[in-house]
């Protein structure tokens, strides 16, 4: 592994990429570096929201190496979003299904691929959550029995952000109340939003899915809402729009009814 120079290069690249798409974004996580503190969020701020698609844990182990694998050969892509704090938003990762197909084709062992949210790891390593964390979810299975051996991808995901004074609060090392919320039931065998869909996922995280092909697919989408309080103590209210609050009253495909009522932010793959 390279020394501090490589780490600084990667940090500078990340900072530059975020600056290109966000204006003074807040970063509510605890930085692992000594003496570094969170940059708390105020309602209406842009939030630094980086979504990694593919094999996050398999690649960021080498992220501090100055000789790290070239971008086009890494089994993941990073998407940068700047959602407005406390605004119910749909994040669309443009080109993400093509990224997942390519990763699966390059690595025969990559049968289940994930989406993970940067900055939501444990308090001593905040960058990338591990596979058991709530902020890491299976979004693609290369060979699914419901698809005659073809691929399946998550239809959509629901992500909750919980802040206390504009920052993540940690319990047992984990950021409390932050992560993907199941769109399937606890057994992972029934989609709560669309009875015609099936489920993918493992380790307690299971989401509604559909079969995908290069000709028939749509990119990954995440419905994002906020809970708790901002830096100034104001209560965050967008969680009241979370579709999971209404699933017990749903008739038909609730997602199809909700998706037109949210602010959509789409971004091409930046390729970090």
Short mmCIF file of C-alpha atoms in Angstrom, two decimals:
data_model
loop_
_atom_site.label_atom_id
_atom_site.label_comp_id
_atom_site.label_asym_id
_atom_site.label_seq_id
_atom_site.Cartn_x
_atom_site.Cartn_y
_atom_site.Cartn_z
CA UNK A 1 0.00 0.00 0.00
CA UNK A 2 1.16 3.52 -0.68
CA UNK A 3 1.67 6.02 2.09
CA UNK A 4 0.02 9.32 2.87
CA UNK A 5 0.58 10.74 -0.61
CA UNK A 6 -1.81 8.22 -2.17
CA UNK A 7 -4.44 8.89 0.48
CA UNK A 8 -4.20 12.64 -0.12
CA UNK A 9 -4.60 12.16 -3.87
CA UNK A 10 -7.76 10.11 -3.40
CA UNK A 11 -9.13 12.60 -0.85
CA UNK A 12 -8.47 15.48 -3.24
CA UNK A 13 -10.19 13.62 -6.09
CA UNK A 14 -13.26 12.96 -3.95
CA UNK A 15 -13.40 16.58 -2.76
CA UNK A 16 -13.12 17.87 -6.33
CA UNK A 17 -15.86 15.54 -7.59
CA UNK A 18 -18.24 16.57 -4.81
CA UNK A 19 -17.48 20.24 -5.40
CA UNK A 20 -18.36 19.83 -9.08
CA UNK A 21 -21.94 18.82 -8.28
CA UNK A 22 -22.66 20.22 -4.81
CA UNK A 23 -22.52 23.72 -3.34
CA UNK A 24 -21.00 23.67 0.17
CA UNK A 25 -22.58 20.29 0.95
CA UNK A 26 -23.10 19.19 4.54
CA UNK A 27 -21.51 15.92 5.64
CA UNK A 28 -23.22 14.58 8.77
CA UNK A 29 -20.92 11.64 9.44
CA UNK A 30 -18.05 11.41 11.91
CA UNK A 31 -14.73 11.50 10.11
CA UNK A 32 -12.37 8.73 11.15
CA UNK A 33 -9.30 10.95 10.93
CA UNK A 34 -8.04 12.24 14.31
CA UNK A 35 -9.51 15.62 15.18
CA UNK A 36 -11.91 15.66 12.24
CA UNK A 37 -15.55 16.46 12.97
CA UNK A 38 -18.85 16.19 11.13
CA UNK A 39 -20.14 19.07 9.03
CA UNK A 40 -23.72 19.23 10.38
CA UNK A 41 -26.73 19.69 8.11
CA UNK A 42 -29.30 22.47 8.22
CA UNK A 43 -32.73 22.10 6.63
CA UNK A 44 -32.46 23.23 3.01
CA UNK A 45 -28.73 22.49 2.72
CA UNK A 46 -27.36 20.29 -0.01
CA UNK A 47 -26.16 17.01 1.45
CA UNK A 48 -23.12 15.07 0.22
CA UNK A 49 -24.76 11.81 -0.86
CA UNK A 50 -22.42 9.39 -2.62
CA UNK A 51 -23.88 6.08 -3.74
CA UNK A 52 -21.56 3.23 -4.69
CA UNK A 53 -22.94 0.57 -7.03
CA UNK A 54 -21.33 -2.81 -7.64
CA UNK A 55 -18.85 -4.34 -5.19
CA UNK A 56 -18.09 -1.51 -2.71
CA UNK A 57 -16.18 -3.45 -0.08
CA UNK A 58 -14.15 -5.32 -2.67
CA UNK A 59 -12.67 -2.15 -4.13
CA UNK A 60 -12.35 0.49 -1.45
CA UNK A 61 -9.85 -1.70 0.39
CA UNK A 62 -7.42 -0.35 -2.22
CA UNK A 63 -8.72 3.22 -2.37
CA UNK A 64 -5.70 4.67 -0.56
CA UNK A 65 -3.23 3.03 -2.93
CA UNK A 66 -1.61 5.45 -5.38
CA UNK A 67 -1.38 2.52 -7.80
CA UNK A 68 -5.02 1.48 -7.34
CA UNK A 69 -6.85 -0.32 -10.12
CA UNK A 70 -7.73 2.03 -12.99
CA UNK A 71 -11.26 3.41 -12.91
CA UNK A 72 -12.58 1.43 -15.87
CA UNK A 73 -11.41 -1.86 -14.33
CA UNK A 74 -12.86 -1.40 -10.85
CA UNK A 75 -15.98 -3.43 -10.05
CA UNK A 76 -18.00 -0.42 -8.87
CA UNK A 77 -19.05 3.08 -9.81
CA UNK A 78 -19.70 6.05 -7.55
CA UNK A 79 -22.63 8.41 -8.11
CA UNK A 80 -22.64 11.88 -6.54
CA UNK A 81 -25.95 13.44 -5.51
CA UNK A 82 -26.79 16.69 -3.73
CA UNK A 83 -30.26 16.13 -2.26
CA UNK A 84 -31.85 18.98 -0.34
CA UNK A 85 -32.00 18.18 3.38
CA UNK A 86 -35.58 17.36 4.42
CA UNK A 87 -36.97 17.18 0.90
CA UNK A 88 -38.48 13.83 -0.11
CA UNK A 89 -36.37 12.98 -3.16
CA UNK A 90 -35.92 10.23 -5.72
CA UNK A 91 -32.29 9.60 -6.63
CA UNK A 92 -31.74 7.97 -10.01
CA UNK A 93 -28.37 6.39 -10.77
CA UNK A 94 -28.25 6.74 -14.56
CA UNK A 95 -26.45 3.87 -16.26
CA UNK A 96 -26.34 1.76 -13.09
CA UNK A 97 -27.86 -1.37 -14.64
CA UNK A 98 -25.17 -1.36 -17.33
CA UNK A 99 -22.52 -1.02 -14.61
CA UNK A 100 -23.94 -4.00 -12.71
CA UNK A 101 -24.14 -6.17 -15.84
CA UNK A 102 -20.54 -5.35 -16.71
CA UNK A 103 -19.30 -6.19 -13.21
CA UNK A 104 -21.15 -9.51 -13.26
CA UNK A 105 -19.70 -10.37 -16.65
CA UNK A 106 -16.14 -9.53 -15.57
CA UNK A 107 -16.32 -11.49 -12.31
CA UNK A 108 -18.04 -14.87 -12.37
CA UNK A 109 -18.12 -14.85 -8.55
CA UNK A 110 -20.03 -11.56 -8.40
CA UNK A 111 -23.46 -13.16 -8.32
CA UNK A 112 -24.94 -10.63 -5.85
CA UNK A 113 -24.02 -6.96 -6.21
CA UNK A 114 -24.78 -4.12 -3.85
CA UNK A 115 -25.52 -0.47 -3.37
CA UNK A 116 -23.82 1.27 -0.43
CA UNK A 117 -23.92 4.83 0.86
CA UNK A 118 -20.61 6.58 1.52
CA UNK A 119 -20.09 8.03 5.01
CA UNK A 120 -22.38 5.56 6.77
CA UNK A 121 -19.80 3.06 7.95
CA UNK A 122 -19.01 2.40 11.58
CA UNK A 123 -17.70 5.28 13.66
CA UNK A 124 -14.09 4.07 13.47
CA UNK A 125 -14.24 3.63 9.65
CA UNK A 126 -16.98 5.88 8.37
CA UNK A 127 -16.37 5.74 4.64
CA UNK A 128 -17.89 2.46 3.43
CA UNK A 129 -20.44 0.34 5.33
CA UNK A 130 -19.82 -3.40 5.42
CA UNK A 131 -22.21 -5.90 3.87
CA UNK A 132 -24.16 -6.35 7.12
CA UNK A 133 -24.87 -2.63 7.57
CA UNK A 134 -28.33 -1.17 6.96
CA UNK A 135 -26.84 1.26 4.45
CA UNK A 136 -25.63 -1.56 2.19
CA UNK A 137 -28.18 -3.58 0.21
CA UNK A 138 -28.20 -6.22 -2.52
CA UNK A 139 -29.60 -4.61 -5.67
CA UNK A 140 -28.65 -7.11 -8.39
CA UNK A 141 -28.53 -10.90 -8.68
CA UNK A 142 -26.93 -12.20 -11.84
CA UNK A 143 -28.74 -15.55 -11.82
CA UNK A 144 -32.18 -15.49 -10.26
CA UNK A 145 -34.55 -18.51 -10.41
CA UNK A 146 -37.55 -16.24 -11.04
CA UNK A 147 -35.83 -15.01 -14.21
CA UNK A 148 -35.03 -18.42 -15.75
CA UNK A 149 -31.38 -17.98 -14.75
CA UNK A 150 -31.26 -14.40 -15.95
CA UNK A 151 -30.61 -11.28 -13.90
CA UNK A 152 -32.85 -9.53 -11.38
CA UNK A 153 -32.53 -5.98 -10.03
CA UNK A 154 -34.23 -4.00 -7.29
CA UNK A 155 -37.29 -2.16 -8.59
CA UNK A 156 -36.58 0.74 -6.22
CA UNK A 157 -35.18 1.29 -2.74
CA UNK A 158 -36.21 3.36 0.27
CA UNK A 159 -33.49 5.11 2.27
CA UNK A 160 -33.90 6.89 5.61
CA UNK A 161 -31.57 9.58 6.93
CA UNK A 162 -31.82 10.26 10.66
CA UNK A 163 -30.03 13.29 12.12
CA UNK A 164 -29.65 14.61 15.65
CA UNK A 165 -28.64 18.25 15.59
CA UNK A 166 -27.76 17.80 11.93
CA UNK A 167 -25.33 14.93 12.57
CA UNK A 168 -25.40 11.16 12.64
CA UNK A 169 -25.48 9.73 16.14
CA UNK A 170 -23.76 6.42 16.74
CA UNK A 171 -24.70 3.44 18.89
CA UNK A 172 -22.42 0.45 19.02
CA UNK A 173 -20.39 2.15 16.29
CA UNK A 174 -23.29 2.34 13.82
CA UNK A 175 -25.12 5.51 12.69
CA UNK A 176 -28.58 5.18 14.23
CA UNK A 177 -31.63 5.21 11.95
CA UNK A 178 -29.68 5.49 8.70
CA UNK A 179 -30.03 2.94 5.96
CA UNK A 180 -32.19 1.12 3.46
CA UNK A 181 -35.61 0.00 4.67
CA UNK A 182 -36.98 -3.30 3.41
CA UNK A 183 -39.62 -3.07 0.72
CA UNK A 184 -40.23 -6.81 1.17
CA UNK A 185 -41.55 -8.44 4.32
CA UNK A 186 -39.26 -9.71 7.09
CA UNK A 187 -39.10 -13.19 5.54
CA UNK A 188 -38.00 -11.73 2.22
CA UNK A 189 -40.64 -13.61 0.25
CA UNK A 190 -43.29 -10.96 -0.45
CA UNK A 191 -43.04 -7.49 -1.99
CA UNK A 192 -45.15 -5.09 0.09
CA UNK A 193 -45.63 -2.66 -2.80
CA UNK A 194 -46.41 -4.88 -5.77
CA UNK A 195 -47.82 -8.38 -5.46
CA UNK A 196 -46.52 -9.21 -8.95
CA UNK A 197 -42.90 -8.55 -7.94
CA UNK A 198 -40.50 -10.87 -6.09
CA UNK A 199 -37.68 -10.19 -3.63
CA UNK A 200 -33.89 -10.12 -3.64
CA UNK A 201 -31.44 -9.58 -0.81
CA UNK A 202 -29.94 -11.18 2.26
CA UNK A 203 -28.70 -10.48 5.79
CA UNK A 204 -31.95 -8.82 6.82
CA UNK A 205 -32.21 -6.48 3.82
CA UNK A 206 -34.73 -7.53 1.18
CA UNK A 207 -36.25 -5.46 -1.63
CA UNK A 208 -38.82 -5.76 -4.40
CA UNK A 209 -37.25 -6.81 -7.68
CA UNK A 210 -37.94 -7.58 -11.33
CA UNK A 211 -36.16 -9.47 -14.09
CA UNK A 212 -33.92 -7.30 -16.26
CA UNK A 213 -32.26 -7.64 -19.65
CA UNK A 214 -30.21 -5.16 -21.71
CA UNK A 215 -33.37 -4.47 -23.69
CA UNK A 216 -35.75 -4.34 -20.72
CA UNK A 217 -34.45 -2.56 -17.65
CA UNK A 218 -34.55 0.72 -15.76
CA UNK A 219 -31.80 2.25 -13.67
CA UNK A 220 -31.72 2.04 -9.89
CA UNK A 221 -33.82 4.55 -7.98
CA UNK A 222 -33.76 5.43 -4.29
CA UNK A 223 -36.59 7.22 -2.45
CA UNK A 224 -34.93 9.27 0.28
CA UNK A 225 -36.48 10.97 3.33
CA UNK A 226 -35.28 12.54 6.57
CA UNK A 227 -36.04 12.18 10.28
CA UNK A 228 -34.82 13.85 13.47
CA UNK A 229 -33.52 17.42 13.81
CA UNK A 230 -31.18 19.70 11.91
CA UNK A 231 -28.21 21.73 13.15
CA UNK A 232 -30.52 24.43 14.53
CA UNK A 233 -32.86 21.96 16.23
CA UNK A 234 -35.64 22.17 13.62
CA UNK A 235 -37.68 18.98 13.22
CA UNK A 236 -37.23 17.23 9.87
CA UNK A 237 -40.61 16.43 8.31
CA UNK A 238 -40.03 14.72 4.97
CA UNK A 239 -40.30 11.29 6.58
CA UNK A 240 -44.07 11.81 6.56
CA UNK A 241 -43.91 11.26 2.77
CA UNK A 242 -42.10 7.93 3.07
CA UNK A 243 -44.16 5.36 1.10
CA UNK A 244 -43.52 2.72 3.78
CA UNK A 245 -45.84 4.74 6.04
CA UNK A 246 -48.73 3.99 3.70
CA UNK A 247 -48.12 0.43 2.59
CA UNK A 248 -50.83 -1.04 4.85
CA UNK A 249 -53.39 1.08 2.97
CA UNK A 250 -52.02 0.37 -0.50
CA UNK A 251 -54.12 -1.02 -3.31
CA UNK A 252 -52.19 -2.13 -6.39
CA UNK A 253 -48.70 -0.80 -7.10
CA UNK A 254 -48.11 1.96 -4.53
CA UNK A 255 -44.68 2.81 -5.94
CA UNK A 256 -46.21 3.70 -9.30
CA UNK A 257 -48.49 6.19 -7.51
CA UNK A 258 -45.75 7.72 -5.36
CA UNK A 259 -42.89 8.07 -7.85
CA UNK A 260 -44.52 10.96 -9.72
CA UNK A 261 -44.90 13.00 -6.51
CA UNK A 262 -41.24 13.27 -5.55
CA UNK A 263 -38.39 15.51 -6.66
CA UNK A 264 -36.18 13.42 -8.94
CA UNK A 265 -32.43 13.94 -9.08
CA UNK A 266 -30.68 12.00 -11.84
CA UNK A 267 -26.94 11.93 -12.34
CA UNK A 268 -24.68 10.20 -14.80
CA UNK A 269 -21.95 7.97 -13.43
CA UNK A 270 -19.01 10.16 -12.39
CA UNK A 271 -16.74 7.13 -12.20
CA UNK A 272 -14.63 7.61 -9.08
#
